[in-house]
Short mmCIF file of C-alpha atoms in Angstrom, two decimals:
data_model
loop_
_atom_site.label_atom_id
_atom_site.label_comp_id
_atom_site.label_asym_id
_atom_site.label_seq_id
_atom_site.Cartn_x
_atom_site.Cartn_y
_atom_site.Cartn_z
CA UNK A 8 0.00 0.00 0.00
CA UNK A 9 1.53 3.37 -1.00
CA UNK A 10 1.54 6.59 0.99
CA UNK A 11 -1.40 8.05 -0.88
CA UNK A 12 -3.73 5.20 -0.04
CA UNK A 13 -6.59 5.66 2.38
CA UNK A 14 -6.58 4.15 5.84
CA UNK A 15 -8.36 0.76 5.69
CA UNK A 16 -11.90 0.93 7.04
CA UNK A 17 -11.25 -1.85 9.56
CA UNK A 18 -7.81 -0.59 10.68
CA UNK A 19 -9.09 0.27 14.16
CA UNK A 20 -11.62 -2.50 14.70
CA UNK A 21 -11.52 -4.56 17.87
CA UNK A 22 -9.84 -7.36 15.93
CA UNK A 23 -7.12 -5.29 14.27
CA UNK A 24 -3.68 -4.99 15.92
CA UNK A 25 -3.94 -1.19 15.93
CA UNK A 26 -7.35 -1.21 17.56
CA UNK A 27 -6.28 -3.74 20.18
CA UNK A 28 -3.13 -1.76 21.09
CA UNK A 29 -4.96 1.55 21.33
CA UNK A 30 -7.71 0.05 23.46
CA UNK A 31 -5.19 -1.66 25.74
CA UNK A 32 -3.33 1.61 26.34
CA UNK A 33 -6.56 3.52 26.95
CA UNK A 34 -7.85 0.93 29.40
CA UNK A 35 -4.54 0.94 31.28
CA UNK A 36 -4.49 4.74 31.50
CA UNK A 37 -8.15 4.76 32.58
CA UNK A 38 -7.11 2.99 35.80
CA UNK A 39 -6.43 6.56 36.91
CA UNK A 40 -10.14 7.25 36.44
CA UNK A 41 -10.92 4.12 38.44
CA UNK A 42 -8.79 5.45 41.31
CA UNK A 43 -10.51 8.80 40.92
CA UNK A 44 -13.94 7.21 41.44
CA UNK A 45 -12.77 4.78 44.12
CA UNK A 46 -10.96 7.25 46.35
CA UNK A 47 -13.63 9.93 46.09
CA UNK A 48 -16.43 7.53 47.11
CA UNK A 49 -14.83 5.05 49.51
CA UNK A 50 -15.56 7.33 52.47
CA UNK A 51 -19.29 6.70 51.93
CA UNK A 52 -19.36 3.60 54.13
CA UNK A 53 -17.05 5.11 56.74
CA UNK A 54 -18.72 8.48 57.39
CA UNK A 55 -20.85 7.41 60.35
CA UNK A 56 -18.02 5.49 62.01
CA UNK A 57 -15.61 8.40 61.61
CA UNK A 58 -18.17 10.77 63.06
CA UNK A 59 -18.78 8.48 66.03
CA UNK A 60 -15.16 7.44 66.73
CA UNK A 61 -13.82 10.98 66.65
CA UNK A 62 -16.96 12.61 68.16
CA UNK A 63 -17.41 15.05 65.27
CA UNK A 64 -20.16 17.60 64.78
CA UNK A 65 -21.90 17.99 61.42
CA UNK A 66 -19.61 20.81 60.27
CA UNK A 67 -16.38 18.92 60.91
CA UNK A 68 -17.84 15.76 59.36
CA UNK A 69 -18.60 17.68 56.19
CA UNK A 70 -15.09 19.16 56.26
CA UNK A 71 -13.42 15.74 56.51
CA UNK A 72 -15.43 14.43 53.56
CA UNK A 73 -15.05 17.56 51.44
CA UNK A 74 -11.44 18.52 52.20
CA UNK A 75 -10.19 15.98 49.65
CA UNK A 76 -11.78 18.15 46.97
CA UNK A 77 -9.44 21.03 47.82
CA UNK A 78 -6.58 18.61 47.20
CA UNK A 79 -8.28 17.67 43.92
CA UNK A 80 -8.30 21.29 42.79
CA UNK A 81 -4.61 21.69 43.67
CA UNK A 82 -3.67 18.40 41.98
CA UNK A 83 -5.53 19.34 38.81
CA UNK A 84 -3.77 22.71 38.68
CA UNK A 85 -0.24 21.30 39.00
CA UNK A 86 -0.73 18.14 36.93
CA UNK A 87 -0.46 19.80 33.53
CA UNK A 88 2.76 21.68 34.20
CA UNK A 89 4.35 18.66 35.90
CA UNK A 90 3.37 16.42 32.98
CA UNK A 91 4.99 18.84 30.53
CA UNK A 92 8.20 18.85 32.57
CA UNK A 93 8.47 15.23 33.73
CA UNK A 94 6.34 13.34 31.22
CA UNK A 95 2.90 11.75 31.56
CA UNK A 96 4.11 8.46 33.02
CA UNK A 97 6.17 9.96 35.84
CA UNK A 98 3.21 12.06 36.90
CA UNK A 99 0.99 8.97 36.73
CA UNK A 100 3.44 7.29 39.11
CA UNK A 101 3.30 10.33 41.41
CA UNK A 102 -0.49 10.02 41.48
CA UNK A 103 -0.18 6.31 42.33
CA UNK A 104 2.15 7.13 45.23
CA UNK A 105 -0.27 9.72 46.58
CA UNK A 106 -3.15 7.21 46.38
CA UNK A 107 -1.02 4.58 48.11
CA UNK A 108 0.06 6.88 50.95
CA UNK A 109 -3.48 8.18 51.40
CA UNK A 110 -4.91 4.66 51.69
CA UNK A 111 -2.49 3.65 54.45
CA UNK A 112 -2.56 6.98 56.27
CA UNK A 113 -6.36 7.17 56.38
CA UNK A 114 -6.61 3.55 57.54
CA UNK A 115 -4.33 4.24 60.52
CA UNK A 116 -5.57 7.76 61.30
CA UNK A 117 -5.42 8.53 65.01
CA UNK A 118 -7.33 11.83 64.95
CA UNK A 119 -9.69 13.73 62.72
CA UNK A 120 -6.97 16.18 61.72
CA UNK A 121 -4.47 13.65 60.43
CA UNK A 122 -7.36 11.89 58.65
CA UNK A 123 -8.13 15.23 56.97
CA UNK A 124 -4.46 15.51 55.98
CA UNK A 125 -4.50 12.08 54.32
CA UNK A 126 -7.74 13.03 52.57
CA UNK A 127 -5.96 16.05 51.08
CA UNK A 128 -3.08 13.82 49.96
CA UNK A 129 -5.57 11.51 48.28
CA UNK A 130 -7.26 14.53 46.73
CA UNK A 131 -3.98 15.56 45.13
CA UNK A 132 -3.83 12.11 43.55
CA UNK A 133 -7.42 12.42 42.33
CA UNK A 134 -6.71 15.82 40.82
CA UNK A 135 -3.65 14.50 39.03
CA UNK A 136 -5.51 11.47 37.70
CA UNK A 137 -8.42 13.64 36.55
CA UNK A 138 -6.04 15.51 34.23
CA UNK A 139 -3.35 12.98 33.27
CA UNK A 140 -5.52 9.95 32.45
CA UNK A 141 -7.77 11.65 29.85
CA UNK A 142 -4.82 13.65 28.48
CA UNK A 143 -2.76 10.49 27.98
CA UNK A 144 -5.67 8.65 26.35
CA UNK A 145 -6.28 11.56 23.97
CA UNK A 146 -2.59 11.71 23.06
CA UNK A 147 -2.09 8.01 22.31
CA UNK A 148 -5.49 7.31 20.72
CA UNK A 149 -5.67 7.45 16.91
CA UNK A 150 -7.93 10.33 15.86
CA UNK A 151 -10.34 7.90 14.16
CA UNK A 152 -11.35 6.34 17.51
CA UNK A 153 -10.35 9.07 19.95
CA UNK A 154 -13.90 9.91 21.06
CA UNK A 155 -14.80 6.35 21.98
CA UNK A 156 -11.54 5.74 23.84
CA UNK A 157 -11.79 9.05 25.70
CA UNK A 158 -15.19 7.97 27.04
CA UNK A 159 -13.45 5.11 28.87
CA UNK A 160 -12.29 7.63 31.48
CA UNK A 161 -15.85 8.43 32.55
CA UNK A 162 -16.73 4.72 32.52
CA UNK A 163 -13.68 3.98 34.68
CA UNK A 164 -14.77 6.63 37.19
CA UNK A 165 -18.20 5.02 37.56
CA UNK A 166 -16.59 1.59 37.93
CA UNK A 167 -14.33 3.00 40.65
CA UNK A 168 -17.37 4.34 42.50
CA UNK A 169 -19.04 0.94 42.19
CA UNK A 170 -15.93 -0.88 43.46
CA UNK A 171 -15.63 1.45 46.44
CA UNK A 172 -19.25 1.05 47.49
CA UNK A 173 -19.18 -2.72 46.90
CA UNK A 174 -16.02 -3.13 49.01
CA UNK A 175 -17.58 -0.94 51.73
CA UNK A 176 -20.66 -3.15 51.73
CA UNK A 177 -18.68 -6.40 51.81
CA UNK A 178 -16.31 -5.26 54.58
CA UNK A 179 -19.15 -3.99 56.76
CA UNK A 180 -21.05 -7.26 56.25
CA UNK A 181 -17.96 -9.36 57.01
CA UNK A 182 -17.33 -7.49 60.27
CA UNK A 183 -20.99 -7.26 61.26
CA UNK A 184 -20.77 -3.48 61.27
CA UNK A 185 -18.41 -0.74 60.11
CA UNK A 186 -17.31 -0.07 63.73
CA UNK A 187 -16.39 -3.70 64.44
CA UNK A 188 -12.84 -5.03 64.29
CA UNK A 189 -12.20 -7.14 61.18
CA UNK A 190 -8.51 -8.14 60.77
CA UNK A 191 -5.21 -7.12 62.37
CA UNK A 192 -7.02 -5.12 65.03
CA UNK A 193 -8.46 -2.67 62.49
CA UNK A 194 -12.13 -1.77 62.31
CA UNK A 195 -13.99 -2.42 59.05
CA UNK A 196 -14.17 1.31 58.25
CA UNK A 197 -10.36 1.51 58.31
CA UNK A 198 -10.14 -1.45 55.93
CA UNK A 199 -12.39 0.48 53.55
CA UNK A 200 -9.52 2.94 53.07
CA UNK A 201 -6.80 0.28 53.13
CA UNK A 202 -8.32 -1.59 50.18
CA UNK A 203 -7.30 1.37 48.02
CA UNK A 204 -3.69 0.13 48.20
CA UNK A 205 -4.49 -2.53 45.57
CA UNK A 206 -5.57 -0.28 42.67
CA UNK A 207 -2.86 2.23 43.64
CA UNK A 208 -0.18 -0.46 43.20
CA UNK A 209 -1.72 -1.53 39.88
CA UNK A 210 -1.67 2.07 38.64
CA UNK A 211 1.95 2.49 39.75
CA UNK A 212 3.06 -0.68 37.96
CA UNK A 213 1.26 0.40 34.78
CA UNK A 214 3.13 3.71 34.85
CA UNK A 215 6.35 1.72 34.34
CA UNK A 216 4.99 -0.47 31.54
CA UNK A 217 3.12 1.99 29.29
CA UNK A 218 4.87 3.86 26.47
CA UNK A 219 5.35 7.60 26.96
CA UNK A 220 2.98 9.98 25.19
CA UNK A 221 4.18 10.68 21.61
CA UNK A 222 3.08 14.29 22.01
CA UNK A 223 5.36 14.75 25.03
CA UNK A 224 8.28 13.07 23.25
CA UNK A 225 7.93 15.33 20.20
CA UNK A 226 7.72 18.41 22.42
CA UNK A 227 11.01 17.33 24.02
CA UNK A 228 12.71 16.82 20.63
CA UNK A 229 12.56 13.00 20.83
CA UNK A 230 10.73 12.55 17.53
CA UNK A 231 12.34 9.22 16.67
CA UNK A 232 11.01 7.66 19.91
CA UNK A 233 7.57 9.16 19.23
CA UNK A 234 7.56 7.77 15.70
CA UNK A 235 8.40 4.29 16.99
CA UNK A 236 5.41 4.39 19.34
CA UNK A 237 3.02 5.81 16.74
CA UNK A 238 4.09 3.09 14.29
CA UNK A 239 2.43 0.57 16.59
CA UNK A 240 -0.77 2.61 16.85
CA UNK A 241 -1.61 3.64 13.27
CA UNK A 242 -1.16 2.04 9.83
CA UNK A 243 1.93 3.06 7.86
CA UNK A 244 -0.24 5.02 5.41
CA UNK A 245 -1.37 7.31 8.24
CA UNK A 246 1.98 7.64 10.05
CA UNK A 247 3.28 10.83 8.46
CA UNK A 248 -0.07 12.58 8.75
CA UNK A 249 -0.33 11.72 12.43
CA UNK A 250 3.22 12.94 13.10
CA UNK A 251 2.57 16.21 11.24
CA UNK A 252 -0.67 16.82 13.17
CA UNK A 253 1.15 16.39 16.46
CA UNK A 254 3.97 18.74 15.44
CA UNK A 255 1.51 21.40 14.27
CA UNK A 256 -0.61 21.10 17.42
CA UNK A 257 2.45 21.52 19.64
CA UNK A 258 3.59 24.61 17.71
CA UNK A 259 0.10 26.10 17.95
CA UNK A 260 0.02 25.53 21.71
CA UNK A 261 3.37 27.28 22.11
CA UNK A 262 2.18 30.30 20.13
CA UNK A 263 -1.02 30.57 22.19
CA UNK A 264 0.62 30.09 25.58
CA UNK A 265 0.16 33.76 26.49
CA UNK A 266 -3.48 34.17 25.41
CA UNK A 267 -5.71 35.63 28.14
CA UNK A 268 -9.21 34.62 29.25
CA UNK A 269 -10.00 38.19 30.25
CA UNK A 270 -13.10 39.78 28.77
CA UNK A 271 -15.93 42.23 29.38
CA UNK A 272 -18.29 39.78 31.10
CA UNK A 273 -17.34 40.22 34.77
CA UNK A 274 -13.67 40.01 33.87
CA UNK A 275 -13.88 36.90 31.67
CA UNK A 276 -14.84 36.10 28.11
CA UNK A 277 -18.55 35.14 27.91
CA UNK A 278 -17.78 31.65 26.59
CA UNK A 279 -15.68 30.98 29.69
CA UNK A 280 -18.69 31.80 31.86
CA UNK A 281 -20.78 29.30 29.90
CA UNK A 282 -18.24 26.61 30.75
CA UNK A 283 -18.16 27.64 34.40
CA UNK A 284 -21.96 27.65 34.70
CA UNK A 285 -22.21 24.21 33.08
CA UNK A 286 -19.65 22.90 35.58
CA UNK A 287 -21.37 24.48 38.58
CA UNK A 288 -24.81 23.16 37.60
CA UNK A 289 -23.32 19.67 37.24
CA UNK A 290 -22.39 19.76 40.94
CA UNK A 291 -25.14 21.95 42.42
CA UNK A 292 -27.80 19.32 41.64
CA UNK A 293 -26.19 17.38 44.52
CA UNK A 294 -25.03 14.25 42.73
CA UNK A 295 -22.04 13.67 44.99
CA UNK A 296 -24.27 13.73 48.06
CA UNK A 297 -25.54 10.37 46.78
CA UNK A 298 -22.04 8.92 46.38
CA UNK A 299 -20.46 10.43 49.52
CA UNK A 300 -23.30 10.25 52.05
CA UNK A 301 -25.94 7.82 50.79
CA UNK A 302 -25.14 5.03 53.25
CA UNK A 303 -25.34 7.29 56.30
CA UNK A 304 -28.45 8.98 54.84
CA UNK A 305 -30.35 5.71 54.38
CA UNK A 306 -29.21 4.50 57.80
CA UNK A 307 -30.51 7.71 59.34
CA UNK A 308 -34.01 7.06 58.08
CA UNK A 309 -34.11 3.54 59.44
CA UNK A 310 -33.20 1.44 56.38
CA UNK A 311 -31.17 -1.57 57.56
CA UNK A 312 -29.85 -2.46 54.08
CA UNK A 313 -28.37 1.00 53.40
CA UNK A 314 -24.93 -0.20 52.14
CA UNK A 315 -26.62 -2.54 49.63
CA UNK A 316 -28.82 0.31 48.38
CA UNK A 317 -25.67 2.37 47.77
CA UNK A 318 -24.13 -0.49 45.77
CA UNK A 319 -27.27 -0.79 43.63
CA UNK A 320 -27.12 2.97 43.02
CA UNK A 321 -23.50 2.71 41.85
CA UNK A 322 -24.37 -0.15 39.47
CA UNK A 323 -27.12 2.02 38.05
CA UNK A 324 -24.57 4.78 37.52
CA UNK A 325 -22.29 2.47 35.52
CA UNK A 326 -25.09 1.21 33.28
CA UNK A 327 -26.52 4.62 32.43
CA UNK A 328 -23.04 5.94 31.62
CA UNK A 329 -22.84 3.24 28.95
CA UNK A 330 -26.20 4.45 27.65
CA UNK A 331 -24.89 8.03 27.46
CA UNK A 332 -21.78 6.92 25.56
CA UNK A 333 -24.00 5.11 23.05
CA UNK A 334 -26.48 7.98 22.56
CA UNK A 335 -24.37 11.15 22.62
CA UNK A 336 -23.39 11.06 18.92
CA UNK A 337 -26.75 9.66 17.81
CA UNK A 338 -29.33 11.76 19.67
CA UNK A 339 -27.25 14.87 20.33
CA UNK A 340 -26.07 16.85 23.34
CA UNK A 341 -28.94 19.27 23.91
CA UNK A 342 -31.89 16.82 23.92
CA UNK A 343 -30.05 14.52 26.34
CA UNK A 344 -29.16 17.38 28.70
CA UNK A 345 -32.72 18.73 28.69
CA UNK A 346 -34.17 15.27 29.36
CA UNK A 347 -31.67 14.76 32.17
CA UNK A 348 -32.62 18.08 33.75
CA UNK A 349 -36.32 17.13 33.74
CA UNK A 350 -35.63 13.71 35.28
CA UNK A 351 -33.38 15.21 37.96
CA UNK A 352 -35.86 17.95 38.84
CA UNK A 353 -38.74 15.50 39.27
CA UNK A 354 -36.74 12.89 41.19
CA UNK A 355 -35.15 15.43 43.54
CA UNK A 356 -38.58 16.95 44.10
CA UNK A 357 -39.89 13.49 45.00
CA UNK A 358 -37.05 13.03 47.50
CA UNK A 359 -37.79 16.41 49.07
CA UNK A 360 -41.47 15.45 49.35
CA UNK A 361 -40.60 12.05 50.86
CA UNK A 362 -38.44 13.55 53.59
CA UNK A 363 -41.17 16.08 54.39
CA UNK A 364 -43.13 13.12 55.81
CA UNK A 365 -40.19 11.78 57.85
CA UNK A 366 -40.89 11.13 61.52
CA UNK A 367 -38.52 11.88 64.37
CA UNK A 368 -35.25 13.80 64.06
CA UNK A 369 -31.50 13.27 63.93
CA UNK A 370 -30.43 9.63 64.21
CA UNK A 371 -34.01 8.55 64.97
CA UNK A 372 -35.42 9.88 61.69
CA UNK A 373 -37.71 7.36 59.95
CA UNK A 374 -39.54 7.38 56.62
CA UNK A 375 -42.97 5.83 57.24
CA UNK A 376 -45.11 3.74 54.91
CA UNK A 377 -44.55 4.17 51.19
CA UNK A 378 -42.20 7.14 51.58
CA UNK A 379 -39.08 4.99 52.12
CA UNK A 380 -39.42 3.08 48.81
CA UNK A 381 -40.42 6.31 47.05
CA UNK A 382 -37.24 7.99 48.30
CA UNK A 383 -35.07 5.03 47.18
CA UNK A 384 -36.68 4.90 43.73
CA UNK A 385 -36.36 8.67 43.39
CA UNK A 386 -32.67 8.59 44.38
CA UNK A 387 -31.90 5.95 41.76
CA UNK A 388 -33.99 7.78 39.16
CA UNK A 389 -31.92 10.88 39.95
CA UNK A 390 -28.72 8.89 39.33
CA UNK A 391 -30.17 7.64 36.03
CA UNK A 392 -31.04 11.17 34.95
CA UNK A 393 -27.61 12.51 35.89
CA UNK A 394 -25.49 9.58 34.72
CA UNK A 395 -27.09 9.48 31.29
CA UNK A 396 -26.82 13.22 30.73
CA UNK A 397 -25.07 15.82 32.86
CA UNK A 398 -22.39 13.45 34.17
CA UNK A 399 -20.59 12.62 30.92
CA UNK A 400 -22.00 15.28 28.58
CA UNK A 401 -20.69 18.30 30.45
CA UNK A 402 -17.19 16.99 29.79
CA UNK A 403 -18.05 16.51 26.13
CA UNK A 404 -19.27 20.11 25.85
CA UNK A 405 -16.29 21.53 27.73
CA UNK A 406 -14.08 19.92 25.12
CA UNK A 407 -16.11 21.47 22.28
CA UNK A 408 -17.19 24.98 23.20
CA UNK A 409 -13.91 26.83 23.78
CA UNK A 410 -11.96 28.37 20.88
CA UNK A 411 -8.62 26.63 20.33
CA UNK A 412 -6.69 29.74 21.37
CA UNK A 413 -8.02 29.52 24.95
CA UNK A 414 -9.12 25.86 25.19
CA UNK A 415 -6.49 24.61 27.65
CA UNK A 416 -6.77 27.55 30.04
CA UNK A 417 -10.56 27.72 29.87
CA UNK A 418 -10.84 24.00 30.58
CA UNK A 419 -8.67 24.49 33.64
CA UNK A 420 -10.91 27.29 34.93
CA UNK A 421 -14.08 25.27 34.29
CA UNK A 422 -12.63 22.18 36.00
CA UNK A 423 -11.54 24.31 38.96
CA UNK A 424 -15.07 25.71 39.25
CA UNK A 425 -16.40 22.16 39.24
CA UNK A 426 -14.15 21.08 42.12
CA UNK A 427 -15.07 24.17 44.15
CA UNK A 428 -18.78 23.62 43.51
CA UNK A 429 -18.35 19.97 44.54
CA UNK A 430 -16.58 21.11 47.72
CA UNK A 431 -19.39 23.55 48.54
CA UNK A 432 -22.15 20.93 48.19
CA UNK A 433 -20.18 18.20 50.01
CA UNK A 434 -19.18 20.52 52.86
CA UNK A 435 -22.66 21.91 53.48
CA UNK A 436 -24.76 18.75 53.18
CA UNK A 437 -24.31 17.40 56.76
CA UNK A 438 -25.33 20.74 58.32
CA UNK A 439 -28.15 21.41 55.87
CA UNK A 440 -29.55 17.88 56.06
CA UNK A 441 -29.58 18.05 59.86
CA UNK A 442 -31.48 21.30 59.59
CA UNK A 443 -33.99 20.23 56.90
CA UNK A 444 -33.75 17.40 54.38
CA UNK A 445 -36.85 18.57 52.45
CA UNK A 446 -35.34 22.04 51.95
CA UNK A 447 -31.94 20.56 51.08
CA UNK A 448 -33.29 18.32 48.33
CA UNK A 449 -35.70 21.04 47.28
CA UNK A 450 -32.71 23.33 46.71
CA UNK A 451 -31.03 20.68 44.55
CA UNK A 452 -34.28 20.31 42.60
CA UNK A 453 -34.33 24.08 42.04
CA UNK A 454 -30.82 23.97 40.57
CA UNK A 455 -31.83 21.05 38.34
CA UNK A 456 -34.76 23.10 37.05
CA UNK A 457 -32.51 26.09 36.42
CA UNK A 458 -30.11 23.83 34.50
CA UNK A 459 -32.98 23.06 32.09
CA UNK A 460 -33.56 26.77 31.48
CA UNK A 461 -29.84 27.42 30.96
CA UNK A 462 -29.43 24.65 28.38
CA UNK A 463 -32.65 25.64 26.60
CA UNK A 464 -31.59 29.27 26.21
CA UNK A 465 -27.80 29.16 25.96
CA UNK A 466 -26.62 25.80 24.61
CA UNK A 467 -26.99 25.05 20.87
CA UNK A 468 -26.71 21.55 19.42
CA UNK A 469 -23.17 20.49 18.38
CA UNK A 470 -23.71 16.89 17.25
CA UNK A 471 -21.61 15.94 14.24
CA UNK A 472 -19.88 19.31 13.92
CA UNK A 473 -16.18 20.08 13.60
CA UNK A 474 -14.67 21.96 16.54
CA UNK A 475 -14.38 25.14 14.47
CA UNK A 476 -18.13 25.08 13.84
CA UNK A 477 -19.05 24.49 17.47
CA UNK A 478 -16.89 27.43 18.55
CA UNK A 479 -18.91 29.72 16.25
CA UNK A 480 -22.24 28.43 17.59
CA UNK A 481 -21.28 29.10 21.18
CA UNK A 482 -19.76 32.48 20.46
CA UNK A 483 -23.00 33.92 19.02
CA UNK A 484 -25.34 33.50 22.00
CA UNK A 485 -22.60 34.56 24.39
CA UNK A 486 -22.57 38.05 22.81
CA UNK A 487 -26.26 38.60 23.11
#
């Protein structure tokens, strides 16, 4: 086949050597997403035990759960510059070390303050993984299958959440309670953190076995090494084109390194605010309340199988993420987001209504009659609505809406806003829920309703468009 020939249609199928290699690399890198989901959700089964063992009030409990998110923000901010200096694989290994240290430190925490410190350390690892894993996948994936492989990161996150909640459930069941001693004199809730050592070690080992990113190698003047790696990922007919695209992209990034996000809309360009608002709405609907606090929430209303309910919820999250991956390029972004907003608004409203009929207060709160099953169904319907829409699609839109000259910086700002919004919701939930669960879930329902209005008025459809076209679509409404 000569250099002018087209790339074979089946070059990147599951059976082709190029497809298999690209998928293998993407799956290995996505272990970072698995750690992301695992470490951010593993505290779910331990919250009540931590609060009881260390005699914490609601405010400090919320701080211990949420403080990891401050580490996430810091890790995300430093990951890009470290990766450009050290390489993607060394930074992956750094993230693995942070996960490893966090798992051991949290398991052997002797006070709430050193537990909070280990949570921050783990947050740094999460922040690093949230940037490096998708960046590495995008840089090693052939452009013909980049979208599908990039979606593995979101799937890996949901699998990590599922694994964390399943291990929490199994450890609590094995010990007969999260506060009971299981092995080696450690309570079950401490083992929940210690289990994280296993995926951390796997991620660290993978960092030594994966090839370095070709983009990084070219940027460092190591083009021959990059070419060797790319040769294994694309057919010979596409090799020169792939190399040239990488060289041109790197040169463009260098030229745009000094471009500013400043604008007339409260100090930022209007399109940056659209990205920020999308990110904030994604968190202000309260999704992480389900994954961080669901076990303690269901326990508080008298449900004896609370850990199992949390596991079922996480399985639901995995399945609907697969649905979103299948539909996003078929149905389109806007219809899916609007449908998700409606489902979230109704389900959160149903949860608020259910808790309005709760009897008792504090730890003796009980949902009577049909209100307990209604609340459980509503919670899982909320996860379905979020997981099939706002969960994965916000990341899709953030990759599409920003002009190339500001894309990297604007993505960083939007991701930072997402972490801070997550921190705000996670930090305030224990206090707000103790004050009024109906008002708390009613507030989340209000934000879900507002997200519908925002998408309806400000987000055009981008399905099937080139990035240059989507930039134009988003620029027009932002000026109005």
